[in-house]
XYZ file of C-alpha atoms in Angstrom:
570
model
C 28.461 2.741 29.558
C 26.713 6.246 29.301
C 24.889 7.907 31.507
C 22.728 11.646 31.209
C 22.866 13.605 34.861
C 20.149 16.216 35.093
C 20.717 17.597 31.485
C 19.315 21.031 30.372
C 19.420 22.482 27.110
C 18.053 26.274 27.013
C 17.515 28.130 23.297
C 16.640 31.559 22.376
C 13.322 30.211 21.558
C 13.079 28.334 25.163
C 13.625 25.705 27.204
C 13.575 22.184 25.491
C 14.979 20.086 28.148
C 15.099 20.758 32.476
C 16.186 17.893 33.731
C 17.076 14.776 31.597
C 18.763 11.642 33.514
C 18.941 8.086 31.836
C 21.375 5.957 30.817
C 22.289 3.148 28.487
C 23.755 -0.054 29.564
C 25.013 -3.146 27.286
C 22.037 -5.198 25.958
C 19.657 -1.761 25.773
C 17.725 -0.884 23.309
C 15.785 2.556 24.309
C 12.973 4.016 22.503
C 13.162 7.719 23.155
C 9.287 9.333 22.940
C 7.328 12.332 23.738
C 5.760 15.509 21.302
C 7.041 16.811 18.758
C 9.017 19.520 20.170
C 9.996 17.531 23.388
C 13.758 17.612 22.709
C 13.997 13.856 21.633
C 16.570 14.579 18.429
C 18.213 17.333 20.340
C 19.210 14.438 23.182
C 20.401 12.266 20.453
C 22.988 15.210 19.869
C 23.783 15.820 23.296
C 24.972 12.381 23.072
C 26.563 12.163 20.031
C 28.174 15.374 20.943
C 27.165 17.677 18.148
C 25.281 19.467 20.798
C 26.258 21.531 24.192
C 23.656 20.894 27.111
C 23.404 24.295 28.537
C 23.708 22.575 32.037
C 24.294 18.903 33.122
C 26.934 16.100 32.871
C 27.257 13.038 30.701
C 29.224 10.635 31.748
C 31.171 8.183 29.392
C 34.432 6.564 28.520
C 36.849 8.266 26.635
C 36.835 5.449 24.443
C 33.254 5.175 23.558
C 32.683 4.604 20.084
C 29.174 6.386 18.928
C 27.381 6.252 15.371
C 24.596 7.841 14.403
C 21.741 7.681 12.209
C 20.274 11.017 11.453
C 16.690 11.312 9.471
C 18.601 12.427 5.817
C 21.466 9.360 5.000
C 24.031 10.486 4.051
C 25.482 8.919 0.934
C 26.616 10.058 -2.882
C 24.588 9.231 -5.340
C 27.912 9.769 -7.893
C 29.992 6.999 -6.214
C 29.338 3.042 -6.562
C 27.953 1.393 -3.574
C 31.542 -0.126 -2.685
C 32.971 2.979 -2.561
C 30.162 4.516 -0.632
C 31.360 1.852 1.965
C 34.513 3.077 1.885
C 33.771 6.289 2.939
C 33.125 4.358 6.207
C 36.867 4.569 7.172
C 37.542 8.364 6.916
C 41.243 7.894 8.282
C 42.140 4.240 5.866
C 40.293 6.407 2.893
C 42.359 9.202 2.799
C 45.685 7.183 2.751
C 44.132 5.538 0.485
C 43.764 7.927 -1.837
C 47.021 9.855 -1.092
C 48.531 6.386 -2.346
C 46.842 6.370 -5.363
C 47.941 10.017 -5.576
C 51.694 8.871 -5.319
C 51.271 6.146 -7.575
C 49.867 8.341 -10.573
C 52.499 10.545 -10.020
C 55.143 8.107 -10.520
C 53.968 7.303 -13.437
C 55.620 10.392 -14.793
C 58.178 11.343 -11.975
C 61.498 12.094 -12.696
C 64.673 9.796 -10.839
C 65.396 12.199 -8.272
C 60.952 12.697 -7.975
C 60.688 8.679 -7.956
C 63.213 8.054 -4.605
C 60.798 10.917 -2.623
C 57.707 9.187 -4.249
C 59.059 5.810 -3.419
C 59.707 6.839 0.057
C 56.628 8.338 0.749
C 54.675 5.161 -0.535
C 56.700 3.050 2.016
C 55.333 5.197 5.223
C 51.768 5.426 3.254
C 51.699 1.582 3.075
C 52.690 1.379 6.983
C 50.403 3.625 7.625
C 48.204 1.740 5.561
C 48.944 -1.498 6.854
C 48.406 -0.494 10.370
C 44.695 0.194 9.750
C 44.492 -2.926 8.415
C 43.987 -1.160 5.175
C 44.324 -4.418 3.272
C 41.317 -6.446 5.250
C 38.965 -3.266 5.036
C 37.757 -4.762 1.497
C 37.142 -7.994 3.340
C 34.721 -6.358 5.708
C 32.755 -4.664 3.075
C 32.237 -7.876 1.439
C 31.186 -9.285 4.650
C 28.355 -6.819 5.191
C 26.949 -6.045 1.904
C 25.128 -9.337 1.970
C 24.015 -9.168 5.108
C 22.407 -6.021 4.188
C 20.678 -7.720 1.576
C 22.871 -6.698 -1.462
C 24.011 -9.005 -4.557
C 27.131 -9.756 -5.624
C 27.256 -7.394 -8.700
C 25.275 -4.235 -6.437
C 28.833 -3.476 -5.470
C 29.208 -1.929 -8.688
C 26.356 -0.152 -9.086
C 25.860 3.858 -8.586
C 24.220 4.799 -5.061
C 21.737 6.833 -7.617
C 20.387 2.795 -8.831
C 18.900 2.267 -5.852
C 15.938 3.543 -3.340
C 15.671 5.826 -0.490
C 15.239 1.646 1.554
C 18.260 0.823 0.041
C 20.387 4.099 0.609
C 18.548 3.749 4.455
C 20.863 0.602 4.493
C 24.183 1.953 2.694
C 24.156 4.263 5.744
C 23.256 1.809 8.301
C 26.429 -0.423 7.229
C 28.686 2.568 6.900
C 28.104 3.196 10.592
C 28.095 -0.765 11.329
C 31.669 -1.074 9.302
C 32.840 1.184 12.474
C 32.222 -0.968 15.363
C 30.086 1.290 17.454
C 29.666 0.663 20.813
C 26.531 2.464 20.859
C 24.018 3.193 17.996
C 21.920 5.917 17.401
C 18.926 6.225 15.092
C 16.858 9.097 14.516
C 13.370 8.164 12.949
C 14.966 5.424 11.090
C 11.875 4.516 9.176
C 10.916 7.246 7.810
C 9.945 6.590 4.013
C 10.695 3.012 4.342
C 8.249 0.818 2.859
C 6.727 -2.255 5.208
C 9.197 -5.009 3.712
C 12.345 -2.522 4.372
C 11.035 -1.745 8.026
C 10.361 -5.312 8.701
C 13.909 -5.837 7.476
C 15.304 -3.352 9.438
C 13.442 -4.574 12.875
C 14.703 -8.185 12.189
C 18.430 -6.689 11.240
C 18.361 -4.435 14.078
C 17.336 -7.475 16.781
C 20.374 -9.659 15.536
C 22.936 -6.761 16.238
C 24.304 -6.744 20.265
C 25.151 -2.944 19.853
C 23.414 -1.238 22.517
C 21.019 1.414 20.840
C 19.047 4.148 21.140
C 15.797 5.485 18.991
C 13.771 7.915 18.014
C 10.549 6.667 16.516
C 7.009 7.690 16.359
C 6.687 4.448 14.550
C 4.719 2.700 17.557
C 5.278 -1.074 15.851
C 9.062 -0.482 16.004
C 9.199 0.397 19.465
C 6.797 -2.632 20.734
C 9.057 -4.762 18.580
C 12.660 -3.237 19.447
C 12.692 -1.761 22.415
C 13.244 -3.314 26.091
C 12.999 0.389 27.665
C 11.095 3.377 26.613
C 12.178 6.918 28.002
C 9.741 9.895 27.899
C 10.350 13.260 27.471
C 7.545 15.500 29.083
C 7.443 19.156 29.683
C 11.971 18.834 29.423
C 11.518 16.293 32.096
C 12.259 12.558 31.708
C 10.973 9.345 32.985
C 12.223 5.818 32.219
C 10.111 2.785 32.004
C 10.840 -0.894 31.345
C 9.584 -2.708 28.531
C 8.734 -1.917 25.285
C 6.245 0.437 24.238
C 2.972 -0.970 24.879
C 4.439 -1.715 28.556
C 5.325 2.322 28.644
C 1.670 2.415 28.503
C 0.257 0.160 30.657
C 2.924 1.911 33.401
C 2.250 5.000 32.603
C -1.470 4.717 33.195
C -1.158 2.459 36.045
C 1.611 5.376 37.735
C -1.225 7.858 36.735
C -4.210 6.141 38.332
C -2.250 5.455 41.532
C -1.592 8.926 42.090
C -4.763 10.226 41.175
C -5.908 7.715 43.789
C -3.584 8.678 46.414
C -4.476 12.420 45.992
C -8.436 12.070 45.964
C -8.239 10.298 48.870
C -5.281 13.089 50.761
C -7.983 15.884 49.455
C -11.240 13.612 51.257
C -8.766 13.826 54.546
C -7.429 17.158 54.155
C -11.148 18.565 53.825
C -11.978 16.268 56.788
C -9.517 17.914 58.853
C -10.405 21.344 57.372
C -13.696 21.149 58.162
C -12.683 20.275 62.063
C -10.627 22.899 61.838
C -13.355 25.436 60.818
C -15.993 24.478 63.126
C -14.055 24.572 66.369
C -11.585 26.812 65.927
C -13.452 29.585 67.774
C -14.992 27.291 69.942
C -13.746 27.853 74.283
C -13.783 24.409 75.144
C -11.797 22.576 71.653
C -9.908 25.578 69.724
C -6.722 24.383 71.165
C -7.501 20.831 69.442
C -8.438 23.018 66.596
C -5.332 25.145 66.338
C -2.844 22.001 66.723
C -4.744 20.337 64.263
C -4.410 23.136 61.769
C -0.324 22.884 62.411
C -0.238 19.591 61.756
C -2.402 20.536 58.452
C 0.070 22.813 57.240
C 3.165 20.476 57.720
C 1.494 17.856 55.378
C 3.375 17.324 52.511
C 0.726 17.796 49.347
C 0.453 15.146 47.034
C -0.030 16.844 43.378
C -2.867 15.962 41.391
C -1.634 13.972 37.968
C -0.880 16.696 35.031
C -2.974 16.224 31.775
C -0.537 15.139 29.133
C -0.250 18.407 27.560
C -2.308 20.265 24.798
C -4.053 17.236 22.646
C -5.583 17.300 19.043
C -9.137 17.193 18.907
C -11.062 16.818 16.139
C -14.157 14.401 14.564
C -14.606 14.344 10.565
C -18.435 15.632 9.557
C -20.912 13.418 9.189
C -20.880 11.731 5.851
C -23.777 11.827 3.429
C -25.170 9.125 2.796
C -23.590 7.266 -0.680
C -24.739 4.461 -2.655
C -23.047 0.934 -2.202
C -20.613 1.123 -4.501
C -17.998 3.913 -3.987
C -15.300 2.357 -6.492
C -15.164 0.860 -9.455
C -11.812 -0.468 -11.010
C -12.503 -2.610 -13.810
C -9.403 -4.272 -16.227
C -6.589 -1.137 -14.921
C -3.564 -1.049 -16.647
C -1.249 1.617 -16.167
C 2.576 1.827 -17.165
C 4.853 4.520 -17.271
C 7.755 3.815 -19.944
C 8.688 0.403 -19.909
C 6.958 0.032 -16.059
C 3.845 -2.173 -15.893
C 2.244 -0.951 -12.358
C -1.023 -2.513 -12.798
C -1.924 -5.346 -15.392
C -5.798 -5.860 -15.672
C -6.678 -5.076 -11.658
C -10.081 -5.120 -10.682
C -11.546 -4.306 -7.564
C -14.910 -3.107 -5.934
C -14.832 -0.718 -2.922
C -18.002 -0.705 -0.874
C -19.570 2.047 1.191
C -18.249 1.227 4.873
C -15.202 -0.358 3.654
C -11.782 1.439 5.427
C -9.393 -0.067 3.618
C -5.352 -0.047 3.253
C -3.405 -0.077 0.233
C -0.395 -1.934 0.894
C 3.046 -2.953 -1.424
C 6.703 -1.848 -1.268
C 7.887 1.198 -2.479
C 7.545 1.917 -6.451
C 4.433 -0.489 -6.519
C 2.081 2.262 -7.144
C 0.115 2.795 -4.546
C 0.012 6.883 -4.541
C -0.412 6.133 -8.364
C -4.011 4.360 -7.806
C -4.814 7.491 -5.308
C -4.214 9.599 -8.254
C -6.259 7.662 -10.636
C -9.335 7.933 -8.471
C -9.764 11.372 -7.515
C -9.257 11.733 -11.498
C -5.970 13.903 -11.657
C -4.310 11.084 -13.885
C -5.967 9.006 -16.113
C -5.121 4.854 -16.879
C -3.473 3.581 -19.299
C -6.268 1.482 -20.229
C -9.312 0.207 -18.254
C -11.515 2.690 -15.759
C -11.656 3.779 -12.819
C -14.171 5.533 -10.947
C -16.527 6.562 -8.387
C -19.868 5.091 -7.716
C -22.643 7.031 -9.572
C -24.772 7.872 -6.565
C -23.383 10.676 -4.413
C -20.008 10.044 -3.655
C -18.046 12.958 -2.386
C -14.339 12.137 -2.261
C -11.986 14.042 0.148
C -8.142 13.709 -0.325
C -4.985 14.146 2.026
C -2.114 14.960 -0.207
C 1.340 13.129 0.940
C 3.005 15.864 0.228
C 1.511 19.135 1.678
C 4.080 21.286 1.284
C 2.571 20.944 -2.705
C -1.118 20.502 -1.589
C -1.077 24.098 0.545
C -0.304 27.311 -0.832
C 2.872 28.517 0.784
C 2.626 32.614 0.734
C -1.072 32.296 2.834
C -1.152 32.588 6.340
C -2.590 29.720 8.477
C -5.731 32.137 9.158
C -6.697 32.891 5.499
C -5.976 28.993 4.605
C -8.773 28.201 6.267
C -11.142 31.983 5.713
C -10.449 31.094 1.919
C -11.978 27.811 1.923
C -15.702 29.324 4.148
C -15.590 33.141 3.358
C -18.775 33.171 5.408
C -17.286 32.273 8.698
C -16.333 34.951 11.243
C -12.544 35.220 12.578
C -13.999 33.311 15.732
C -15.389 30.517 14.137
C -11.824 29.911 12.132
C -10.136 30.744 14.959
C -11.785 28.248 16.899
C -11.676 25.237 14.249
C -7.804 26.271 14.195
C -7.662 25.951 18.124
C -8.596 22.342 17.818
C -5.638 21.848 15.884
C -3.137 23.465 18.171
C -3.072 26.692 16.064
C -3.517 29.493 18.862
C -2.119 33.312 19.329
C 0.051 34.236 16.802
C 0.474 31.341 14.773
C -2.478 31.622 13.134
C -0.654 34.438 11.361
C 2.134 32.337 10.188
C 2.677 31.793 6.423
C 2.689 27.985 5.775
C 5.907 28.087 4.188
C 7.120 28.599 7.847
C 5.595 25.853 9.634
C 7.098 22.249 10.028
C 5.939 19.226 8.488
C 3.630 18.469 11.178
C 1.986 22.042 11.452
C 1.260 21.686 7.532
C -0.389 17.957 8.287
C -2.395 19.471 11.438
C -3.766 22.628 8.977
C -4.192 19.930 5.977
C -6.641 17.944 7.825
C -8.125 21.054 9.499
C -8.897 21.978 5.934
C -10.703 18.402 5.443
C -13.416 18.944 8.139
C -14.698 22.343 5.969
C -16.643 20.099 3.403
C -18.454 16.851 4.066
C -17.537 13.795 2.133
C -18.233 10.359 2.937
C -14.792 9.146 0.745
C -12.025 9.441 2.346
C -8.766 9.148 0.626
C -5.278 9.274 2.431
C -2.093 9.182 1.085
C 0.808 8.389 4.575
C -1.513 10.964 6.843
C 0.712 10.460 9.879
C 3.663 11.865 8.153
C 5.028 14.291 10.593
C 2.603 13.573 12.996
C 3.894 12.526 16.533
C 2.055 9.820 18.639
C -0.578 11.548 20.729
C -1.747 13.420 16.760
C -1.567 9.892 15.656
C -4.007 8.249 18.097
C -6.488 11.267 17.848
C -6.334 10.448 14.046
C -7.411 6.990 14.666
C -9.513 7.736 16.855
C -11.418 10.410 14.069
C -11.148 7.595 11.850
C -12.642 4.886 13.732
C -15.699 7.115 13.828
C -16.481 7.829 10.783
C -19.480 6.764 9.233
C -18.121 7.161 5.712
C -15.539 5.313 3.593
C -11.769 5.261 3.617
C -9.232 4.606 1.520
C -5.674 4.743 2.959
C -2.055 4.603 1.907
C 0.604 4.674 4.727
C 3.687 2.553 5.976
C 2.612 2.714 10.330
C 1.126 -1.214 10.656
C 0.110 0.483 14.016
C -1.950 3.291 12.358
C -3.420 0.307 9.821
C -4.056 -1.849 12.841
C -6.237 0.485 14.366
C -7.973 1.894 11.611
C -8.945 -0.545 8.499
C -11.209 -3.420 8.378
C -9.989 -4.768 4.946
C -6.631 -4.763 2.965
C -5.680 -4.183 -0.933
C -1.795 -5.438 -1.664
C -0.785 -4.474 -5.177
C 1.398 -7.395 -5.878
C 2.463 -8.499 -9.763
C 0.468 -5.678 -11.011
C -3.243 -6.901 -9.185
C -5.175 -5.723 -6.880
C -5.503 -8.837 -4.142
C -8.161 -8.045 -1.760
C -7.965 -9.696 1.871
C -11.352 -9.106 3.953
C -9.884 -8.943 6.974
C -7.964 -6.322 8.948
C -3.807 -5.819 9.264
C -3.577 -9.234 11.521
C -5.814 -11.164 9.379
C -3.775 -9.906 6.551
C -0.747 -10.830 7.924
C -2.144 -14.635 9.033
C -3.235 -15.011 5.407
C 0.084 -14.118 4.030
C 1.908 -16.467 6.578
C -0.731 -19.107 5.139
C 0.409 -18.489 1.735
C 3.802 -18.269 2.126
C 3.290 -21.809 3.732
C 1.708 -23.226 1.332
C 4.225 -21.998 -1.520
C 6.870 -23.284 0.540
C 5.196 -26.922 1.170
C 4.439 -26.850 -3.124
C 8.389 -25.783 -3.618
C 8.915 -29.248 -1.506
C 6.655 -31.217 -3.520
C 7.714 -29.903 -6.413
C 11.454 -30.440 -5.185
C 10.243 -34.359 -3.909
C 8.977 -35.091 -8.098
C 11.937 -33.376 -9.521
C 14.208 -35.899 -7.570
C 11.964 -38.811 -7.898
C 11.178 -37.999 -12.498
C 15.103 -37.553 -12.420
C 15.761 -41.380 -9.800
C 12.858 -43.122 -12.109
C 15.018 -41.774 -15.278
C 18.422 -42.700 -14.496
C 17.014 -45.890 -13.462
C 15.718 -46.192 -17.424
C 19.155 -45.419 -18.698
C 20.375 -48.069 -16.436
C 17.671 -50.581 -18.155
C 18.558 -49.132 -21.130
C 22.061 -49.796 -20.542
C 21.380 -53.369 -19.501
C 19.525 -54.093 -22.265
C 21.905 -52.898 -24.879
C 24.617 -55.017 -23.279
C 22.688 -58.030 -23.768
């Protein structure tokens, strides 16, 4: 179907890909992966042709139909959601509109205008017609339920609805095309848990072979059958899904550490022979022919470490009292919104817990209210009264971090006492080395600004943690050294994010604002989700019952009428 041959793509700034060979066959669903910087988006290009590969070949038919995905969807918040869907159809839409053009104009057109207008309509209907123009409504209709929209959402502006919901307008644009490949880049990004589940159940129906770009590790396990990795512009495919990547991986990297520790025991075995007897009279010829036969071995290389890593441990927390926070009868509304409606909870020292609910439910809102820079409606909230030091990750850093400093005095600012070498250091564990260091922060990516935000976070101790979506920009291997930094921690942590992997590995209990409470499951993610699968359950077997006694009140009450009716007649 498509196939990369030993694709290269060179910038000014370097070399992002050497030699890049996979393809995609029907039934595939790849997970491309690797570092930020690896060259993951810029393949998605190369295939979708908005990009030159500086050398290579990809091979496809002529025919091939690709749509793609990218990270910002593309809609207009000024049209209706039916006409958004339009725009699916670039060729149909602009006859379209050149025959509503026509007919406007004939509305004031003199005779001799009228026979041109007339004419032209004919060939614009043909033309029409031979699009299928006519069904195209028909297939919108089709697909805006399946995407999960109502019958009156047609109507509604793009601007109604959320960043989830615009995340699907695109998705069915590029659906209403037939591809015969997809392409997503980072297609959860900002999507709330419901939405991504959603899209990982939508995505699994579809037989449209696909490709991905996720640092969402959930996704990957759940979507992909093959992963391909990116590493130092080189790529390797593996089979599976993205915990299988891993298990290969490791198990490729063990065997060849394996088979070179033991080549290196026989190569300084032979060495060693070598050595001793090669100026000895009665062996140096066995010497010399077994130093020719040493230099015609072909070397095994030793297994490369997997790049430059983030390293990093938060400082110890001081010790707090038990309780760290105290929410007692919250409501808070903004306008006519009720987010929460007399919550309470109790957050203990020890606890690392995740705040879950769907976008708009008012989760950053709760951050807000307890590190005290918005206060509730009505109720408290607040932190335990013996020696709670709160630390909080901003979502957005690009507000959190003063743009015009350099990545340097970012961190002098905060510990004026520290010598360049010590800040220089701390910076170094965050993948800040030479020059960068002397970057503004307006310049640096997302990721950069989440790497110096939580560099920023190990300057004072706290034993509070608060996090609102940390592993935004992050790629995987900053991810797992997160975790990793979390799982250690001694203190308490309070988290906001939508990776179930990241809350997998890092929370022991879960808070789900739902109908304005706070519903606290002491458990971690899996727990969590076994508990909701019990509930949902158990609604479902009440909605039964409570089906089972509407029938059998409404059976016993037509029989009365028919008693009733018996009675009357006698």
């Amino acid at each position: 179907m498509l196939r990369l041959e030993h694709i290269s793509k060179i910038y000014p700034t370097g070399e992002v890909l050497k030699d890049v060979n996979w393809e995609v066959k029907p039934g595939d669903r790849i997970g491309l992966v690797g570092v930020n910087g690896a060259g993951k988006s810029t393949q998605l290009k190369i295939v979708a042709g908005e990009v030159e590969p500086t050398s290579g070949e990809i091979i496809r038919p002529s025919s091939l139909r690709i749509a793609y995905l990218t990270q910002e969807f593309e809609v207009d918040p000024t049209r209706t959601v039916r006409e958004e869907f339009w725009r699916a159809f670039q060729e149909a839409n602009s006859v379209h509109e050149a025959l509503s053009q026509v007919h406007v104009a004939m509305e004031t057109a003199t005779p001799d205008e009228l026979d041109k207008l007339l004419t032209k309509m004919d060939k614009l209907q043909r033309r029409f017609e031979g699009m299928d123009g006519y069904g195209l409504d028909a297939k919108i209709e089709k697909i805006l339920p399946e995407l999960g929209f109502d019958g009156d959402d047609g109507d509604r502006l793009v601007s109604a609805f959320s960043g989830g919901w615009q995340m699907r307008m695109s998705l069915g644009k590029i659906l209403l095309q037939t591809p015969d490949l997809l392409l997503l880049d980072e297609p959860t990004n900002h999507l709330d848990l419901e939405t991504i589940e959603w899209l990982e159940i939508y995505l699994r129906g579809l037989t449209t072979p696909m490709v991905i770009v996720s640092h969402d590790r959930e996704f990957l396990d759940r979507l992909c059958n093959q992963i391909v990795e990116t590493e130092r512009g080189v790529s390797t495919t593996y089979l599976g899904n993205y915990s299988a990547y891993l298990q290969q991986k490791q198990e490729m990297r063990d065997a060849q550490l394996s088979a070179f520790e033991r080549q290196q025991k026989e190569l300084e075995k032979q060495q060693a022979f070598v050595d001793r007897f090669r100026a000895s009279a009665t062996r140096s010829t066995q010497a010399k022919s077994r130093e020719k036969q040493l230099d015609k071995i072909e070397r095994i290389e030793a297994p490369e470490a997997s790049g430059r890593s983030l390293h990093f441990r938060f400082p110890p927390a001081p010790r707090s009292g038990r309780d760290v926070v105290i929410i007692k009868d919250l409501t808070h509304t903004y306008d006519d919104k009720i987010l929460f409606l007399g919550a309470e909870l109790l957050i203990e020292r020890g606890d690392r817990i995740a705040i879950l609910g769907p976008n708009g439910a008012g989760k950053s809102t709760l951050l807000r209210l307890l590190i005290g820079s918005e206060a509730p409606t009505e109720g408290t909230v607040t932190l335990g009264d013996h020696n709670v030091i709160a630390s909080y990750f901003e979502q957005n850093q690009a507000e959190a971090l003063d743009l015009k400093k350099t990545v340097l005095d970012t961190i002098h600012d905060e510990v004026p006492d520290w010598k360049n070498e010590e800040v220089r250091t701390l910076l170094g564990r965050f993948l800040f080395s030479s020059d960068t260091v002397f970057k503004n922060v307006e310049a640096l990516s997302g990721g950069e600004k989440a790497r110096l935000a939580l560099a920023k976070m190990l300057l004072r101790p706290a034993n509070l943690l608060i996090l609102d979506e940390p592993t935004n920009h992050l790629d995987i291997p900053a991810k797992e050294m997160l975790e990793d930094a979390i799982r250690n921690y001694d203190g308490s942590v309070i988290i906001v994010s939508h990776d179930r992997y990241f809350i997998s590995q890092t929370v022991n209990k879960i808070v789900e604002i739902r109908d304005g409470e706070l519903r606290l499951y002491r458990g971690d993610y899996h727990y969590y989700l076994d508990k909701i699968a019990e509930e949902k359950d158990k609604a479902k077997l009440l909605e039964i019952e409570a089906e089972k006694s509407e029938k059998i009140a409404e059976k016993r009450a037509k029989q009365k009428e028919k008693e009733k009716a018996r009675k009357g007649q006698k």
